[in-house]
Coordinates of N, CA, C and O in Angstrom, one line a residue:
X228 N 0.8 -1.2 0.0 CA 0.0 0.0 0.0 C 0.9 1.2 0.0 O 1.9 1.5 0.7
X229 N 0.3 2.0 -0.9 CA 1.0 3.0 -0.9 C 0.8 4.5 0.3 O -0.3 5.0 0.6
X230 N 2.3 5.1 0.8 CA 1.5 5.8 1.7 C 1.3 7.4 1.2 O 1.8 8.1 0.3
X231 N 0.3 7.7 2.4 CA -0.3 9.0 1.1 C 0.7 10.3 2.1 O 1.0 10.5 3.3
X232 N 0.8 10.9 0.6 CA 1.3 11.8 1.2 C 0.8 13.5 1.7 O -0.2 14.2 1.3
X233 N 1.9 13.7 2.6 CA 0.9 14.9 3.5 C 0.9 16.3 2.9 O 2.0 16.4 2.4
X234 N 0.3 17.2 2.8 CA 0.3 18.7 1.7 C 1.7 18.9 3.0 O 1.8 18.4 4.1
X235 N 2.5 19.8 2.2 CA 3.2 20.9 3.4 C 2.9 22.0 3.0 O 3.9 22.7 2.9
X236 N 1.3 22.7 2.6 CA 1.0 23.7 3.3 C 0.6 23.8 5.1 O -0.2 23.0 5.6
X237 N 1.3 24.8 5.8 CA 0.9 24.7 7.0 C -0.3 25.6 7.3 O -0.4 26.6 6.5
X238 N -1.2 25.5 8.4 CA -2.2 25.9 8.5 C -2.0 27.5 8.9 O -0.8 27.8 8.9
X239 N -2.7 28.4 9.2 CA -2.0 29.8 9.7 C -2.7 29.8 11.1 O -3.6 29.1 11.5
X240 N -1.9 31.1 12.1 CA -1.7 31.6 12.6 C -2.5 32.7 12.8 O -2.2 33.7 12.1
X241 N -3.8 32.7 13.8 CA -4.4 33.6 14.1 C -4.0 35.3 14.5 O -3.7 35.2 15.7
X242 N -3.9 36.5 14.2 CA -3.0 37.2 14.9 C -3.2 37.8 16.0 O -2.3 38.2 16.6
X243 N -4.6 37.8 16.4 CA -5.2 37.9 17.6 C -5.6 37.0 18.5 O -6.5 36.3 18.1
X244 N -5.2 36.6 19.8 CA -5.6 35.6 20.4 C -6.8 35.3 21.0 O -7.8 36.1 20.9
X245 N -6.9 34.3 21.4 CA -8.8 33.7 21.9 C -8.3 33.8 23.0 O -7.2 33.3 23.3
X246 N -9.6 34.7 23.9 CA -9.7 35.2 24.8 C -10.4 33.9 25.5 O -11.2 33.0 25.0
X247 N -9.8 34.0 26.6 CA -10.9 32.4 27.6 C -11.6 32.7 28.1 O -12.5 31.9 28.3
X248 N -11.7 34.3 28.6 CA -12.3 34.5 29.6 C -13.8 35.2 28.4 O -14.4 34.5 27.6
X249 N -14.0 36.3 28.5 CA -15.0 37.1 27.8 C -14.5 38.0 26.9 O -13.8 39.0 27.0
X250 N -15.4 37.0 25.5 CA -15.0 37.5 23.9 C -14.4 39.0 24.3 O -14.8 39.7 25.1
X251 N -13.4 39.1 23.3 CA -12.6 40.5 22.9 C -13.4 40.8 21.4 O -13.8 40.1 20.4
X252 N -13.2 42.1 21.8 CA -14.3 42.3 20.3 C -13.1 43.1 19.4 O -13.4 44.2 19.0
X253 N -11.9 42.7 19.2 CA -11.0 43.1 19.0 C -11.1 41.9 17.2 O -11.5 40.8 17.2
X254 N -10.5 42.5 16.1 CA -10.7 41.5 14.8 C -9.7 41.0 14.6 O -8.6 41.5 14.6
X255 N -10.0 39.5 14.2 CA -8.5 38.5 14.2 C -8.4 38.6 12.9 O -9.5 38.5 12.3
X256 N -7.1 38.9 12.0 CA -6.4 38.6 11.1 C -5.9 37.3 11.1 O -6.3 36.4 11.9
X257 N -5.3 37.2 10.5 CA -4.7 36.2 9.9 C -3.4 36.6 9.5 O -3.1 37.3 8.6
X258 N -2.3 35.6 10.6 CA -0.8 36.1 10.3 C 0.0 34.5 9.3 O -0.7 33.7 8.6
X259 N 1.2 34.4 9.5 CA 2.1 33.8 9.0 C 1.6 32.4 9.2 O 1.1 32.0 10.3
X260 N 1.6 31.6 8.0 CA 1.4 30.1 8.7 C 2.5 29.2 10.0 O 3.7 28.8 10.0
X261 N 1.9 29.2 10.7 CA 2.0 28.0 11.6 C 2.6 26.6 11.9 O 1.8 25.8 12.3
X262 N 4.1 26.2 11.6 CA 4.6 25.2 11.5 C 4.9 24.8 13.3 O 5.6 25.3 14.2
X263 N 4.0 23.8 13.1 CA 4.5 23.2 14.6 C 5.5 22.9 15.3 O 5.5 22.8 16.5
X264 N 6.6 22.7 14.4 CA 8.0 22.0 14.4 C 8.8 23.2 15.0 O 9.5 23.1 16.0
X265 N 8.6 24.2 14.2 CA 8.9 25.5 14.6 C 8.6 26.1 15.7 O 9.3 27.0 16.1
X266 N 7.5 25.8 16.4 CA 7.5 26.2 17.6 C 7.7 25.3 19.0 O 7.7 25.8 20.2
X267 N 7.7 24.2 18.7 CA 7.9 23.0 19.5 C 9.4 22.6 19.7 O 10.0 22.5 20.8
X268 N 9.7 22.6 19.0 CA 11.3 22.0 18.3 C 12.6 22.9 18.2 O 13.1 23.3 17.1
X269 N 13.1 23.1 19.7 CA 14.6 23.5 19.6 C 15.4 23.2 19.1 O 16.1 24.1 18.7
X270 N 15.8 21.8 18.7 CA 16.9 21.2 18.8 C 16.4 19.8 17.9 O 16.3 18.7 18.4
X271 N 16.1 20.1 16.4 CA 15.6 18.9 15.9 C 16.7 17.4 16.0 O 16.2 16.4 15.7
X272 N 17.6 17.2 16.4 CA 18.4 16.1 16.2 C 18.5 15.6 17.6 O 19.2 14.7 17.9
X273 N 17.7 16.5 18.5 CA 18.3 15.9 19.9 C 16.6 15.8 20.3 O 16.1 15.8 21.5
X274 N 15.7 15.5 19.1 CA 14.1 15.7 19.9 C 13.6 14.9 19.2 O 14.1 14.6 18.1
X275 N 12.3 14.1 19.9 CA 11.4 12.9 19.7 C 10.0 13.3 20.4 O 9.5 14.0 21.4
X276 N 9.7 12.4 19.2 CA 8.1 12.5 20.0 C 7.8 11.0 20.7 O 8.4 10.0 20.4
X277 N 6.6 11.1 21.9 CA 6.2 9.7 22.6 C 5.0 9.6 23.3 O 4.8 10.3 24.4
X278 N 4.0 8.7 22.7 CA 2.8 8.9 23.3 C 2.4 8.5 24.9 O 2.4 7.4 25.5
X279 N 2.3 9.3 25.2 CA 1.9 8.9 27.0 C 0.9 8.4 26.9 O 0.0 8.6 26.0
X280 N 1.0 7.3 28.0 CA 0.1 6.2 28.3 C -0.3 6.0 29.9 O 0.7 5.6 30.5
X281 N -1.3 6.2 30.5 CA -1.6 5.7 31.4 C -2.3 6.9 32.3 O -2.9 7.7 31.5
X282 N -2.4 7.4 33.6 CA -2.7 8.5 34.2 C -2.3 9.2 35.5 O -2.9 9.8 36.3
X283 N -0.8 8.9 35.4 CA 0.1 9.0 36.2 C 0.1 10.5 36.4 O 0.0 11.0 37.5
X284 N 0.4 11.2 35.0 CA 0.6 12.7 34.9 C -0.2 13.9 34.9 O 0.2 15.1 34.9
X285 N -1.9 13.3 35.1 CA -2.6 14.2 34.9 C -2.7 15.3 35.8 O -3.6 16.1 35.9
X286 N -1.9 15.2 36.5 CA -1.9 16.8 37.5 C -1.2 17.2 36.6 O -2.0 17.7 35.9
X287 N -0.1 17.2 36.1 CA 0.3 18.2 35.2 C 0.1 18.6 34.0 O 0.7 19.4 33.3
X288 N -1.2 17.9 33.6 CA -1.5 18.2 32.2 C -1.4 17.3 31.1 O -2.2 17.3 30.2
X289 N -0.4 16.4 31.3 CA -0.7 15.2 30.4 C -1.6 14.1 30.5 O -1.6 13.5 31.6
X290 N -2.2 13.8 30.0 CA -3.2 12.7 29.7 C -2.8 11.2 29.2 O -1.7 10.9 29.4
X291 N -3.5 10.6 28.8 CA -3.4 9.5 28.3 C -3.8 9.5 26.6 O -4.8 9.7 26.1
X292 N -2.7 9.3 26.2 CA -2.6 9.3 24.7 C -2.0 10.3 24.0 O -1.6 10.1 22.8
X293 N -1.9 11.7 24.9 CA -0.9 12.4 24.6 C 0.1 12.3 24.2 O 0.9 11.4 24.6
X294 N 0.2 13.5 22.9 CA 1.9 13.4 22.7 C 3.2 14.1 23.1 O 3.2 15.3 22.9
X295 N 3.9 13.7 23.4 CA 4.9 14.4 24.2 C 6.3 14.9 23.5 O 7.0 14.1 22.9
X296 N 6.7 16.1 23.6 CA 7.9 16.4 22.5 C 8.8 16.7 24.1 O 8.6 17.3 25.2
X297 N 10.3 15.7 23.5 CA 11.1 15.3 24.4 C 12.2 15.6 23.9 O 12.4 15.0 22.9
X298 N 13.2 16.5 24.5 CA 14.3 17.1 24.0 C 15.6 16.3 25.2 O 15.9 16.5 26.4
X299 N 16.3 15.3 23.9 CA 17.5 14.4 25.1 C 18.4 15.2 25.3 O 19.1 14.9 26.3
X300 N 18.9 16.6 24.4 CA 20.1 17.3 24.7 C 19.9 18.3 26.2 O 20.8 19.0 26.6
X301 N 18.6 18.1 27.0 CA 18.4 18.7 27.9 C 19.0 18.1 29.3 O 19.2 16.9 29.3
X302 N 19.2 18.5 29.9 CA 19.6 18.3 31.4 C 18.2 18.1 32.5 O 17.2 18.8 32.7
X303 N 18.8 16.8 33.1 CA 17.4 16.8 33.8 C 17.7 17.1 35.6 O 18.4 16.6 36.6
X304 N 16.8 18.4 35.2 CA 16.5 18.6 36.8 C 15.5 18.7 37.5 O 14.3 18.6 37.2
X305 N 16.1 19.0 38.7 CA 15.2 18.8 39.8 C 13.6 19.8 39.5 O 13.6 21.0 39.6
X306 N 12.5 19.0 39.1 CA 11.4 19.2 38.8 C 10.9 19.3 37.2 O 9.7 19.3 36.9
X307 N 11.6 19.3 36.7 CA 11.5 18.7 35.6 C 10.6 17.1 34.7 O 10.8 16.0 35.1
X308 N 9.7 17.3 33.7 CA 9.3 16.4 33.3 C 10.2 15.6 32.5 O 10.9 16.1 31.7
X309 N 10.1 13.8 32.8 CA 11.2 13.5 31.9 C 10.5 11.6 31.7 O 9.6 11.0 32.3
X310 N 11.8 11.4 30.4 CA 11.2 10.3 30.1 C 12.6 9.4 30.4 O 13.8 9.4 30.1
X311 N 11.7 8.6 31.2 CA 13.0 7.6 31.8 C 12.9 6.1 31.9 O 11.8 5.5 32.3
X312 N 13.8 5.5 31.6 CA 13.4 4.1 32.2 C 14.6 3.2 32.9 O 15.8 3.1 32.8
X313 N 12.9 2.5 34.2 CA 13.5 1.9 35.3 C 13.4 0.5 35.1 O 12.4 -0.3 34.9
X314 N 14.9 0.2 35.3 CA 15.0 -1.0 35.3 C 14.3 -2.0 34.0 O 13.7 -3.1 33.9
X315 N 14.7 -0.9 33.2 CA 14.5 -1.1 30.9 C 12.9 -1.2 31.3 O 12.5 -2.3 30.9
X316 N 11.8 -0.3 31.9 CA 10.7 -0.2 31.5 C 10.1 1.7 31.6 O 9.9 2.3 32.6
X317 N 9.8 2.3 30.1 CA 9.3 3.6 30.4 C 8.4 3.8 31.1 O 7.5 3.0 31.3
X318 N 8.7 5.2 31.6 CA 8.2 6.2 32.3 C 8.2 7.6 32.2 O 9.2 8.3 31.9
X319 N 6.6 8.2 32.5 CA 6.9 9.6 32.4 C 6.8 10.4 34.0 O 5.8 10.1 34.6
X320 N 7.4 10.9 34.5 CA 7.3 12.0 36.0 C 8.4 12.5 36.1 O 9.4 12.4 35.5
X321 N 7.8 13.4 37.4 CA 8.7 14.3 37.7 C 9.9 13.5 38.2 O 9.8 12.4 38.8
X322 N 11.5 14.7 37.9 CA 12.8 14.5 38.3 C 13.1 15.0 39.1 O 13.3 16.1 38.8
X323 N 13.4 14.7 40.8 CA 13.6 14.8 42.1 C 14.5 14.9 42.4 O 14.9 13.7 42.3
X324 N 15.7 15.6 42.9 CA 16.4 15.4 43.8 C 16.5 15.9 44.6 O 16.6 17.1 44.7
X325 N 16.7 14.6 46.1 CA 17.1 15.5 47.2 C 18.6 15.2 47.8 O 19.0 14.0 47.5
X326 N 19.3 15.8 48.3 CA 21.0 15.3 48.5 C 21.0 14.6 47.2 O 20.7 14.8 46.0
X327 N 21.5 13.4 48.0 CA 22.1 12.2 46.7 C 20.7 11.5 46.6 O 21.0 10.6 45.8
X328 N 19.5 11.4 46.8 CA 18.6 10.7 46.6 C 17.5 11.2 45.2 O 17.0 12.3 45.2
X329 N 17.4 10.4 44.3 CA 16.8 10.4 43.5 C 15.0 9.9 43.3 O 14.4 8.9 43.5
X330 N 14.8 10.5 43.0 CA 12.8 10.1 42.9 C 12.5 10.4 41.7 O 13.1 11.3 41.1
X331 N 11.6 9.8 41.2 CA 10.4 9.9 40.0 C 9.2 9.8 40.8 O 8.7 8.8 41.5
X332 N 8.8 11.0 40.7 CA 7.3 11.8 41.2 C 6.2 11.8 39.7 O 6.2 12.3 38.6
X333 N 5.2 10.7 40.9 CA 3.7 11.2 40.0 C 3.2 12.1 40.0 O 3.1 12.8 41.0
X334 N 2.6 12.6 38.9 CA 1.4 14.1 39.3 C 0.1 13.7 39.4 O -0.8 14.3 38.9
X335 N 0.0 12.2 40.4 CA -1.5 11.8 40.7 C -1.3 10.9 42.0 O -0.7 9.8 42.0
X336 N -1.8 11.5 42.9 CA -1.7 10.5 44.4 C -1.9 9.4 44.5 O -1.6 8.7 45.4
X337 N -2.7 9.0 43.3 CA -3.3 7.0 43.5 C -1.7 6.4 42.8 O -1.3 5.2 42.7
X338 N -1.1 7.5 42.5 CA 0.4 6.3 41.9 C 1.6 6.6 43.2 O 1.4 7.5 43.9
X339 N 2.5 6.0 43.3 CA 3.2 6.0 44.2 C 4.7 6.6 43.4 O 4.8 6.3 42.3
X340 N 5.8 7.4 44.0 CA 7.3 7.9 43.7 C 7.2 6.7 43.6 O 6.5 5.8 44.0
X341 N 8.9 6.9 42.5 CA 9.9 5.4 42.4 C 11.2 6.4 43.0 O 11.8 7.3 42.5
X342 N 11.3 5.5 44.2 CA 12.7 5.9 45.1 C 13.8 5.1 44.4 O 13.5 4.0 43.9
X343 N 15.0 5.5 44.3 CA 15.9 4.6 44.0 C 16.9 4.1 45.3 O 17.3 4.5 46.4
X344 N 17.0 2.7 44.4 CA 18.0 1.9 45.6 C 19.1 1.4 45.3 O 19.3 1.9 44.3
X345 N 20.2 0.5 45.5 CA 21.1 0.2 45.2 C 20.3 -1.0 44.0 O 19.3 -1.6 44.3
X346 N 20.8 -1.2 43.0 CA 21.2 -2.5 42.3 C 19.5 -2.5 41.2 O 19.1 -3.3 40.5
X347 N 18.9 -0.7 41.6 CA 17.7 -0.6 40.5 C 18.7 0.5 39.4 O 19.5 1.2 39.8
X348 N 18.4 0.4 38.0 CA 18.6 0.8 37.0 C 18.0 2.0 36.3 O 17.1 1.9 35.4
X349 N 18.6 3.3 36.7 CA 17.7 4.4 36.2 C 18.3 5.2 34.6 O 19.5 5.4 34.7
X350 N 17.8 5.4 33.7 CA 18.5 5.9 32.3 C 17.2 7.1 32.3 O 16.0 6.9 32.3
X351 N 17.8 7.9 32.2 CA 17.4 9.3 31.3 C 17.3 9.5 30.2 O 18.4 9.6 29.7
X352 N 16.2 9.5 29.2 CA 16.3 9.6 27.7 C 16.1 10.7 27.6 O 16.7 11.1 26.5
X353 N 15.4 12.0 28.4 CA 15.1 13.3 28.0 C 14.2 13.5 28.7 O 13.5 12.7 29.4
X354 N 14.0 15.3 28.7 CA 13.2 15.8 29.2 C 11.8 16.3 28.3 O 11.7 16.4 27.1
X355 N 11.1 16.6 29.3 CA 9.6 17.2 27.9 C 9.5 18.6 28.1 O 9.6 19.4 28.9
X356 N 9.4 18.5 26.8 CA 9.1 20.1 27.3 C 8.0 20.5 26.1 O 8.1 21.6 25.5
X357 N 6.9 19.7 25.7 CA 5.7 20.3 25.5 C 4.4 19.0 25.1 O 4.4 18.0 24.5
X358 N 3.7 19.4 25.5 CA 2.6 18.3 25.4 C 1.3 19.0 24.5 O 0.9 20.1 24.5
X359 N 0.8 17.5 23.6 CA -0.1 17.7 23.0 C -0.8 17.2 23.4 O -0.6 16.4 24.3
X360 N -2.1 17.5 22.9 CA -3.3 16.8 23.1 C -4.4 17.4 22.7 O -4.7 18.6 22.8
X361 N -5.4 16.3 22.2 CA -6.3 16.4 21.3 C -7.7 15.7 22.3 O -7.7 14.7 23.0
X362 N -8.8 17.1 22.1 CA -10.2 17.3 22.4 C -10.5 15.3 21.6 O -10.0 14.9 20.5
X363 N -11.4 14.6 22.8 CA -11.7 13.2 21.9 C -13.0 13.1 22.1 O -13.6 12.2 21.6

């Protein structure tokens, strides 16, 4: 099967913003189109996208199914979202440190921190630093 391919016209760019609170009666133009990549994407060789799964993160806004744009040239710190895997299984939470002690913090009380201990295996693939997500 053949795959189809995508226009690269990009969509545009409102020039006035949507008010959340109570309409602005102010008139939206229409500015420059809109490349997502462009505004997501620091560092194209050091960034990936990865769909979050589960509902560990919804205090902070990620959801389940969300996509997450994750930049590995970043440094992970303390409070920081990141994608990690323990003991070779991914994970998305917060990056903790206290002294020398290391945590991955949920942003949902029903999940528990992963404390580290001697002889568990922690690898840093990157940090996130923006999340999508789509009305379902």
């Amino acid at each position: 099967m053949a795959k189809k391919e995508k226009s690269k016209e990009l969509p545009p760019l409102m020039a006035a913003p949507a008010v959340c609170g109570f309409p602005s009666p102010a008139e939206q133009y229409v500015e420059s189109p809109l490349d997502l990549n462009e505004l997501l994407v620091k560092k194209a060789a050091a960034t990936f996208f990865v769909r979050a799964v589960g509902d560990s993160m919804t205090g902070a806004g990620i959801r389940n199914g969300d996509i997450l744009v994750v930049d590995r040239s970043l440094e992970a710190v303390d409070g920081a979202i990141v994608i990690a895997a323990v003991d070779n299984e991914f994970t998305v939470k917060y990056f903790r440190k206290r002294g020398s002690d290391i945590l991955l913090e949920p942003a949902n009380a029903a999940f528990k921190s992963i404390r580290f201990a001697e002889g568990m295996e922690l690898r840093i693939f990157g940090v996130v630093t923006a999340c999508i997500h789509q009305f379902r």
